[in-house]
XYZ file of C-alpha atoms in Angstrom:
538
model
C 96.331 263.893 84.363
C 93.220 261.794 83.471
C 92.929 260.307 80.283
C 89.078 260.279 78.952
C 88.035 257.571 76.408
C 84.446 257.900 75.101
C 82.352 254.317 74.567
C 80.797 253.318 71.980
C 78.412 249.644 72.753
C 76.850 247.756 70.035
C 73.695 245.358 69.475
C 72.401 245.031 66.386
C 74.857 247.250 64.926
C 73.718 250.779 66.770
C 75.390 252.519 69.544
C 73.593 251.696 73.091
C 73.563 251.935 76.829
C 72.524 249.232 79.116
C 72.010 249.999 82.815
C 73.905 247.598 85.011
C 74.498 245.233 82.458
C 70.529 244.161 81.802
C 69.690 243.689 77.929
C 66.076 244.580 78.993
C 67.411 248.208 79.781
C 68.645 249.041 76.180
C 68.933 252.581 75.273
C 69.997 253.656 71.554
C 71.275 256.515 71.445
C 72.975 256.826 67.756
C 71.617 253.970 64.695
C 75.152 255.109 62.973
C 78.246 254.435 65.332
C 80.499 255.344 62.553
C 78.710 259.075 62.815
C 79.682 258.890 66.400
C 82.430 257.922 66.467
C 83.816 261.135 63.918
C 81.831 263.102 66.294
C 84.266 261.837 68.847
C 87.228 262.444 66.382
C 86.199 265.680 65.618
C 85.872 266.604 69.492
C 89.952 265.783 69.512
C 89.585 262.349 70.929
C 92.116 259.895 70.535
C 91.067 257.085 71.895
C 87.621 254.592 71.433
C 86.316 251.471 73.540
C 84.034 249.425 71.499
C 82.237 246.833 73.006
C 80.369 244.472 71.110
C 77.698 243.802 73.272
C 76.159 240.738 70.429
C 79.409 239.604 70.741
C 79.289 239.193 74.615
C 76.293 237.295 74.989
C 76.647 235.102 71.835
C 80.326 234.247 72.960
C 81.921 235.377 69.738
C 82.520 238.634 67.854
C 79.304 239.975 66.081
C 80.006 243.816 65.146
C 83.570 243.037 63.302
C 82.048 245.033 60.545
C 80.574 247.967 62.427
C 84.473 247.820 64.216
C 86.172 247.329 60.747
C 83.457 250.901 59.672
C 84.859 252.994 62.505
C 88.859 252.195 62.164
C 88.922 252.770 58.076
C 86.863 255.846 59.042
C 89.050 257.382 61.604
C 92.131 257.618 62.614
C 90.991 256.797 66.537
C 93.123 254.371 68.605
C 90.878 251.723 69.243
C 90.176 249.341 71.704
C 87.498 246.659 71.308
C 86.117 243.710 73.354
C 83.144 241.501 73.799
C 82.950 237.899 72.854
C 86.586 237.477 72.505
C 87.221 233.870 73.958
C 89.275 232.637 71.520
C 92.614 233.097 69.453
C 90.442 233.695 65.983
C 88.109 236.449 67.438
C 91.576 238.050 68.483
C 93.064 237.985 64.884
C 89.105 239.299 64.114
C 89.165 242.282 66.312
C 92.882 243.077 65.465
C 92.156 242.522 61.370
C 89.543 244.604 61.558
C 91.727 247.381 63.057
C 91.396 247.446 66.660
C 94.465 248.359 67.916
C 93.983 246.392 71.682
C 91.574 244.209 72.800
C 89.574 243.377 76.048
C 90.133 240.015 77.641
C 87.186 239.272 80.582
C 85.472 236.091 80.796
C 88.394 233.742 79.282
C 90.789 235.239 82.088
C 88.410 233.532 84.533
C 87.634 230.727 82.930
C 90.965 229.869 81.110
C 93.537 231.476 82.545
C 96.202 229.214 80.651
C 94.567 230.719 77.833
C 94.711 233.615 78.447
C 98.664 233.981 79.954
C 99.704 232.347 76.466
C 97.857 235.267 74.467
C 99.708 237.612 76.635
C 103.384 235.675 75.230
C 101.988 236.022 71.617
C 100.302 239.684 71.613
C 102.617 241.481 74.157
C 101.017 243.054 77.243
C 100.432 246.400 75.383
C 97.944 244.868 73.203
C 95.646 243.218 75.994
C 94.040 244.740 78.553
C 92.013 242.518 81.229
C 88.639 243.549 81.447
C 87.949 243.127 85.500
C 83.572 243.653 85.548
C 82.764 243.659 89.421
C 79.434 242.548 91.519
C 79.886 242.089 95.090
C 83.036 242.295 94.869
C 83.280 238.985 92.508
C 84.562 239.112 88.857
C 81.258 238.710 86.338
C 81.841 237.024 83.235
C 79.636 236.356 80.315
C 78.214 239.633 79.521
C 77.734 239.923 83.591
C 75.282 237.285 82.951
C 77.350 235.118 85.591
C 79.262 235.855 88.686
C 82.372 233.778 89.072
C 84.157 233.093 92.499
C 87.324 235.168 91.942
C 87.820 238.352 94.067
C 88.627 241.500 92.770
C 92.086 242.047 93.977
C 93.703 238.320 93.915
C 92.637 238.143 90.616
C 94.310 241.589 89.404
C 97.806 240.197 90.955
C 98.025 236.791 89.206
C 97.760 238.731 86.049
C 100.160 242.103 87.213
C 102.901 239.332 88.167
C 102.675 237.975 84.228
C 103.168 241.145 83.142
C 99.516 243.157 82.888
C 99.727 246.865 82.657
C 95.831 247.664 81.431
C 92.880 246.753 82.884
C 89.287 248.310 82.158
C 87.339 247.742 85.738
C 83.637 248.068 85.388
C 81.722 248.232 88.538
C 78.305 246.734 87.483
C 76.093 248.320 89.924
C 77.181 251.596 88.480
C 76.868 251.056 85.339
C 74.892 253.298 83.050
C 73.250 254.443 86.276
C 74.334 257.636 86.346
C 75.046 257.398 89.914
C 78.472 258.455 89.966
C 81.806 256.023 89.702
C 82.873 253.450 92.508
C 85.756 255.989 93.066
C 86.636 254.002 96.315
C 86.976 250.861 94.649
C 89.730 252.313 92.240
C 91.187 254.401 94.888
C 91.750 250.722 96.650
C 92.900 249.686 93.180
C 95.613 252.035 92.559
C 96.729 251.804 96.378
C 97.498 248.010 95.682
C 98.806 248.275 92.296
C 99.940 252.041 91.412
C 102.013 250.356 88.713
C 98.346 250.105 86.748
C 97.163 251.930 83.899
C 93.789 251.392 85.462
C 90.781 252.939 83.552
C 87.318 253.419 85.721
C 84.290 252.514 84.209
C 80.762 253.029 85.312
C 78.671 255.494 87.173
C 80.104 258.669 85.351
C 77.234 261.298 85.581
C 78.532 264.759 84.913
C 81.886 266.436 84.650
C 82.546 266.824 88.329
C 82.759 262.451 88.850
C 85.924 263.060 86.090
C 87.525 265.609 87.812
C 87.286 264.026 90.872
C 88.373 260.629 89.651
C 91.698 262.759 88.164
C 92.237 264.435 91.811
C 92.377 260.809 93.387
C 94.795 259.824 90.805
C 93.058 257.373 88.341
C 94.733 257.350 84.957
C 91.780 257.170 82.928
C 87.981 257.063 82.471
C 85.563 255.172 80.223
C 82.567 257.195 79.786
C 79.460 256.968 77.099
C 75.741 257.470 78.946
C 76.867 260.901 80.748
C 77.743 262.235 77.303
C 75.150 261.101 75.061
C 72.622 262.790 77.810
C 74.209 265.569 77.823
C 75.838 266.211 80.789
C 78.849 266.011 79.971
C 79.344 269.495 78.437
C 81.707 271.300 76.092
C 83.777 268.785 75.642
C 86.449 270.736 73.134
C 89.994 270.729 71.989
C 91.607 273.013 74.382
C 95.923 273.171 74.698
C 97.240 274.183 77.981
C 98.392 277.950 78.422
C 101.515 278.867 78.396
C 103.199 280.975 81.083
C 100.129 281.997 82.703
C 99.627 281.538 86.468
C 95.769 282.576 86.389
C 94.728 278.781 86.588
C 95.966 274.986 86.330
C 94.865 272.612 83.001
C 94.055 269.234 83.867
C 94.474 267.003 80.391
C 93.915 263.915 79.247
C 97.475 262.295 78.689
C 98.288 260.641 75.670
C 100.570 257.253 75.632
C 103.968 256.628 73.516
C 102.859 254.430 70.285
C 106.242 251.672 69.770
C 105.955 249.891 67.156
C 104.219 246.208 66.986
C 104.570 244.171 63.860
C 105.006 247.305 61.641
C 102.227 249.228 63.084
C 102.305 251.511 65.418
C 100.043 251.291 68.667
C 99.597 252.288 72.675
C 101.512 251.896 75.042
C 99.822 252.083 77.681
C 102.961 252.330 80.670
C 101.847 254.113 83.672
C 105.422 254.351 84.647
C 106.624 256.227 81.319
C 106.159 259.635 80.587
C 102.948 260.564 78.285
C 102.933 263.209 75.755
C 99.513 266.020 76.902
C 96.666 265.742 74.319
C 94.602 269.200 72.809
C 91.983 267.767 75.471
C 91.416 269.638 78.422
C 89.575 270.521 81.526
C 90.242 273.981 83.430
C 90.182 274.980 86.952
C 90.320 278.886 86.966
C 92.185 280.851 89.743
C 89.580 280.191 91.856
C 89.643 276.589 91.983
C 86.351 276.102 89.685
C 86.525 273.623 87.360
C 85.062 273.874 83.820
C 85.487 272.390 80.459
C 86.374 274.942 77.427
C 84.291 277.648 76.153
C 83.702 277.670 72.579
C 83.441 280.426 69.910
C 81.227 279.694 67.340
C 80.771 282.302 64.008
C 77.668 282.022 62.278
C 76.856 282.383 58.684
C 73.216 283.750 58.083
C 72.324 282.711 54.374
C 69.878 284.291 52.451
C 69.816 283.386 48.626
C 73.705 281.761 48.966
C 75.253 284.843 50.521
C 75.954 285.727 53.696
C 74.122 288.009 55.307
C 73.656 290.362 59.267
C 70.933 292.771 60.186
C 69.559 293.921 63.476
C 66.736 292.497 65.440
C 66.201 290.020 62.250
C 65.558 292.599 59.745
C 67.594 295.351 57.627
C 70.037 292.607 56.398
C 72.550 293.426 55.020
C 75.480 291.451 52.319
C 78.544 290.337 54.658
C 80.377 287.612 52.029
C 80.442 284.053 50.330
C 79.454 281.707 52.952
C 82.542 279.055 51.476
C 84.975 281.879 52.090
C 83.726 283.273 55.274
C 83.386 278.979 56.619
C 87.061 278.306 55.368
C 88.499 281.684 57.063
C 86.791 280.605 60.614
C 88.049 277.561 60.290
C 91.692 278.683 59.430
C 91.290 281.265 61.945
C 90.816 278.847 64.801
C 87.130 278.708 65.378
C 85.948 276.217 67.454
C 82.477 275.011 65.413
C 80.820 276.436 62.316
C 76.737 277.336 62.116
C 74.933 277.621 58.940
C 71.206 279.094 59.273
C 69.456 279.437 55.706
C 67.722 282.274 57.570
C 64.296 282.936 55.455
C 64.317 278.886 54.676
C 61.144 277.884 57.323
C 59.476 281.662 55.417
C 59.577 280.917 52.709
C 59.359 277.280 53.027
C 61.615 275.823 51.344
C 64.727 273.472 51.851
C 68.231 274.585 52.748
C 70.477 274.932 50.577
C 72.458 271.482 50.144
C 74.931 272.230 47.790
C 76.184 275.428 49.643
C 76.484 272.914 52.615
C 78.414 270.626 50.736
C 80.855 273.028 49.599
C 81.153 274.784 52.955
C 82.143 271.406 54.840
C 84.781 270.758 51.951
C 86.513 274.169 53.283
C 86.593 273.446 56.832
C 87.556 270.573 59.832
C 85.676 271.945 62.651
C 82.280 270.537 63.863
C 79.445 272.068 61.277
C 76.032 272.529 62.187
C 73.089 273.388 59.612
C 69.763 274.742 60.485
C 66.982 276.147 58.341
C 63.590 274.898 56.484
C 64.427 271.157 58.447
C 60.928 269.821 59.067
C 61.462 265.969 58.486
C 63.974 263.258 59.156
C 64.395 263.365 55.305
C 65.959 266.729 55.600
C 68.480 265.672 59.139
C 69.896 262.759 56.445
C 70.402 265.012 53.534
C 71.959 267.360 55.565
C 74.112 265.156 57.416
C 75.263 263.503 54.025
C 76.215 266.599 52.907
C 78.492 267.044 55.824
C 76.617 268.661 58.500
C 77.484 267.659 62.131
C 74.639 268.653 63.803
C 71.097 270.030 62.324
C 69.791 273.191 64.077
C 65.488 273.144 64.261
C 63.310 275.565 65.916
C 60.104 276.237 64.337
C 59.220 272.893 62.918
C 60.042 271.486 66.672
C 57.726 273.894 68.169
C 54.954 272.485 65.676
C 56.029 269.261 66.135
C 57.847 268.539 69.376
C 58.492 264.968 68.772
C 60.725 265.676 66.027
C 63.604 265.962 68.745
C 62.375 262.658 70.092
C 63.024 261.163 66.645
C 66.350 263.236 65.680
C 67.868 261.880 68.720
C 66.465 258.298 69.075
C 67.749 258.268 65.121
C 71.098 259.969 65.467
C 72.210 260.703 69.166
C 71.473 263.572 71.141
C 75.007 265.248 70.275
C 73.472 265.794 66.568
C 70.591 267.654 67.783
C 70.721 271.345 68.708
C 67.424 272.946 68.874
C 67.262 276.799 68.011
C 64.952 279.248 70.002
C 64.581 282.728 68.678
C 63.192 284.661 71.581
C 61.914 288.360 72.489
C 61.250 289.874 75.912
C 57.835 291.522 75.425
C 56.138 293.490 77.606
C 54.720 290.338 79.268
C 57.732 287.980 79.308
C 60.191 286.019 77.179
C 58.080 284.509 74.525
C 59.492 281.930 71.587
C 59.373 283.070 67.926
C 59.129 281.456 64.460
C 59.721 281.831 60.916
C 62.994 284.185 61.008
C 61.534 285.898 63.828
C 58.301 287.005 62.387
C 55.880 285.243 64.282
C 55.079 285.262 68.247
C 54.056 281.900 69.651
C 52.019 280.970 73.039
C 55.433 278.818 74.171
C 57.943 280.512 77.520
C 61.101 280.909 76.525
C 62.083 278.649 80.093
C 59.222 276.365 79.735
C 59.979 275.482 76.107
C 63.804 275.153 77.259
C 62.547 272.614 79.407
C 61.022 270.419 77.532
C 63.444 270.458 74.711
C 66.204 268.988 77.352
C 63.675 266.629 78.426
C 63.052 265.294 75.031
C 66.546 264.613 74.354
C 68.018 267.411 72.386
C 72.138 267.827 72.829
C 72.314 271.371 72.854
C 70.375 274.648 72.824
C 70.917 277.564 70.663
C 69.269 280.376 72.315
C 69.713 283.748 70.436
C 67.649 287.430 72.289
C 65.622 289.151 69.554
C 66.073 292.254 71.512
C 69.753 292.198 71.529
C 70.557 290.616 67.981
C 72.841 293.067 65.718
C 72.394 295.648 68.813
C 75.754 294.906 69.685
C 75.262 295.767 73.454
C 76.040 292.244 74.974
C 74.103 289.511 75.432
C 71.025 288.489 77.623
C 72.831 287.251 80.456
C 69.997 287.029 83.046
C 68.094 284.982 80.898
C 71.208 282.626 79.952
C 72.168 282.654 83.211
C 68.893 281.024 84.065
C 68.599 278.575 81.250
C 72.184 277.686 82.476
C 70.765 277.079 86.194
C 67.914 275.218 84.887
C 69.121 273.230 81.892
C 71.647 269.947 82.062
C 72.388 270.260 78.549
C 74.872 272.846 76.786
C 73.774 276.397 76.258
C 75.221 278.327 72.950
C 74.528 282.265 73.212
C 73.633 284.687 70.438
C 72.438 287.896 69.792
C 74.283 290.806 71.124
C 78.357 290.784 70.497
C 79.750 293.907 70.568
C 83.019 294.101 71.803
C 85.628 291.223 73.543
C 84.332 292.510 76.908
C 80.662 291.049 75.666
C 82.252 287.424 75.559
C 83.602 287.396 78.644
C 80.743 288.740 80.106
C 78.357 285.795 78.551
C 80.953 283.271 79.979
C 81.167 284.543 83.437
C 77.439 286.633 83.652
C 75.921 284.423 81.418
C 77.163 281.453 82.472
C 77.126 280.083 78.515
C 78.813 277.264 77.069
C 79.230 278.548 73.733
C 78.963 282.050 72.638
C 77.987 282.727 68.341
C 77.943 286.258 66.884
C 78.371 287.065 63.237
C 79.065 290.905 62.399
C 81.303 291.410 65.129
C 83.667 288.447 62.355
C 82.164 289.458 59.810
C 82.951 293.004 59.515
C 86.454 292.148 61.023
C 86.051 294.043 64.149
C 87.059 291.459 66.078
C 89.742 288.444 65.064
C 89.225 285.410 66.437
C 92.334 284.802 67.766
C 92.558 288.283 69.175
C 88.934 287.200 71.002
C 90.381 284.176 72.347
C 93.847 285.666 73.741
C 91.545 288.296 75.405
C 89.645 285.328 77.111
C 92.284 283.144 78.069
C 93.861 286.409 80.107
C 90.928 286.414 81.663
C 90.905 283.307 82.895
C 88.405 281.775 80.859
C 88.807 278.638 79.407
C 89.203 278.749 75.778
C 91.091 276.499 72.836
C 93.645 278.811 71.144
């Protein structure tokens, strides 16, 4: 049981990486961390780490606003540090609704300090923040290495009563390189009493799961997700007396109450209470995160409308009733594609997406007629998720480049309406009604190069058909891609979705008729899938 806490770091009030620690390798990744961080809520996270990364190298909180933002805006459990090195940035950070903070540099420096903080806040509301280079505690926004070793420095601190600690190895850090899993290993030999959470180095799925299967009881990550390769990260209970595979979940702590207020406890020794948050390792001992099943509402002149192979549509409901009975019925994300919008060239419709994200509390995405960053903000004010663009990103590539360098990868999800003609998969426009010189694959490419969080990939040939997907092609953008692949075009029956899981090798699979029409209930679907074997949130 791991426990998996997103990251969100701040300079000048947006949501950044740094690679091992150097303010000269700044990445942003989201100019809104509020948006992220209801991202995160809406994934079924619980927990947050904020570090204010101003605060670190100034010596004092900065981003108490941008914390103060996050905590009236969710309902996340969070845990903030940077600059905190004295008793006023404490009162700060917890004012502004943090519910611990992280104590580094003033446990090196003043450790008289910092064992009377412990006496006033209790040891569930602290956790020491242990950065490593060398071997030797950093301090100062790693900007200095102090003389303290790792592991004499962890048990002055256990014997006063320390439970938490957040251990960062620097050299790691937002290298992608994979986490200093022998360093925590050595950790948890010494001191298995810890509620130790690894930070640094996470690159892809596999470096949490193996972190879990060597016992760690938690994992900071932020870089590996914002890039995308950390997939399908959805809400996903365990099964109940099935013996087809084993869940692995994030463990939630016991909140006692502090001063009126409830917050973690963060006890290795006590019992924890499992979280919707899940990884799966099927009877075969593969390991996956949860497959998602995603209806989509085609919108043509604000109803809802299915055809096949893009044309012959026909009327299939109001797109605010169809969203709110998805949503009920335990869908795991919502899309909304104003389907002759790029056409006829016009906008989507904003006030249908404001009503539809009223009706529902899964993760929304809109696509349709988006052709500017003027449209992504409208949209997302309206209470879109994500934004779905195909043909103005094949005119104008960048456009991913700016979604994502604007708002985070994880808000853009770039559509590509394909056919397999006689001479290959080729990329279409406009609703389908216009052939361009871009490869399906090489197109693919480029759009995970440039950033984007997810792609939509939906077979002209098989749309409406209802014959199953295009699983040789998926299964190749799968092979090829590191980002998330949704799959469309081509539900027929339940046997289709497993098929595009296990064939296909998809992430996500959308169909619309099949729900529509009610041929096949959702929750039916995912029953089916979870027999299987198949990961799936029911």
């Amino acid at each position: 049981m791991i426990e998996l806490i997103p990251a969100i770091d701040l300079i000048d009030g947006k949501c950044v990486r740094l690679t091992k620690g150097d303010y000269d390798q700044k990445t942003v990744y989201n100019e809104n961390p509020v948006a992220q961080a209801k991202e995160f809520e809406r994934l079924g996270f619980k927990r947050l780490h904020v570090v204010d990364l101003d605060g670190a190298k100034s010596k004092h909180i900065v981003n108490d606003q941008v914390l103060r933002d996050i905590t009236q805006a969710t309902s996340l459990v969070v845990d903030f540090g940077g600059g905190i090195k004295t008793e006023e940035d404490i009162e700060k950070a917890f004012h502004a609704g943090a519910a611990m903070v992280t104590v580094g540099s003033i446990a090196v420096t003043c450790p008289d300090l910092f064992l009377s903080w412990l006496d006033k806040y209790g040891a569930d509301r602290l956790i020491l923040g242990a950065d490593v280079r060398n071997g030797k505690i950093s301090i100062n926004g790693w900007k200095e290495d102090s003389e303290e070793d790792l592991l004499p420095f962890l048990k002055k601190y256990i014997d006063h009563g320390v439970k938490n600690v957040l251990c960062t190895e620097i050299s790691k850090d937002g290298t992608l390189a994979g986490p200093a899993t022998a360093l925590y290993k050595r950790i948890m030999a010494e001191y298995p009493q810890l509620h130790l959470i690894a930070s640094g180095g996470v690159s892809a799925t596999e470096d949490i799961i193996t972190l879990q299967e060597e016992g760690i009881p938690a994992v900071v990550f932020g870089k590996a997700y914002y890039e995308g390769r950390i997939k399908n990260l959805t809400p996903s209970p365990s099964p109940k007396g099935e013996g087809s595979g084993q869940i692995l979940q994030m463990n939630a702590p016991d909140f006692p109450q502090i001063n009126g207020q409830e917050f973690p406890q963060m006890n290795a020794q006590e019992e924890n209470v499992s979280t919707p948050l899940s990884l799966w390792r099927g009877a075969g001992g593969e390991a996956s995160l949860a497959k998602r099943i995603v209806p989509c509402l085609d919108v043509k002149n604000g109803e809802t409308v299915k055809g096949t192979n893009f044309i012959n549509l026909r009327s299939a409901g109001d797109p605010v009733e169809l969203g709110k009975a998805y949503s009920d019925a335990g869908a795991d994300e919502l899309v909304f594609l104003d389907i002759t919008a790029s056409f006829e060239g016009r906008k989507t419709f904003t006030e249908m997406v404001e009503r539809v994200a009223r009706e529902i509390n899964i993760p929304f995405t809109v696509g349709g007629g988006i052709n500017e960053m003027a449209d992504v903000e409208r949209l997302l004010h309206a209470g879109a998720d994500k934004v779905s663009v195909n043909s103005a990103a094949l005119r104008n590539p960048q456009l991913i480049n700016d979604i994502t360098d604007h708002f985070g990868s994880q808000v853009c999800v770039v559509a590509i309406d394909a056919r397999l003609d006689p001479d290959g998969w080729h990329c279409y426009v406009k609703g389908g009604r216009e052939r361009t010189d871009r490869g399906l694959f090489e197109w693919a490419r480029e759009v995970a190069e440039r950033g984007a969080g997810e792609i939509l990939f939906t077979s002209m040939n098989h749309d409406g058909t209802k014959n199953g997907f295009a699983n040789e092609a998926l299964a190749r953008l799968a092979d090829e891609l590191p980002i998330p692949i949704i799959a469309s075009g081509g539900a027929g029956k339940m046997e289709d979705f497993r098929d595009v899981f296990v064939q296909g090798k998809a992430d996500a699979a959308l169909a619309a008729s099949v729900f529509h029409f009610g041929e096949i209930a959702i929750p039916d679907l995912k029953q089916y899938l979870r027999n299987e074997g198949i990961n799936v949130r029911i």
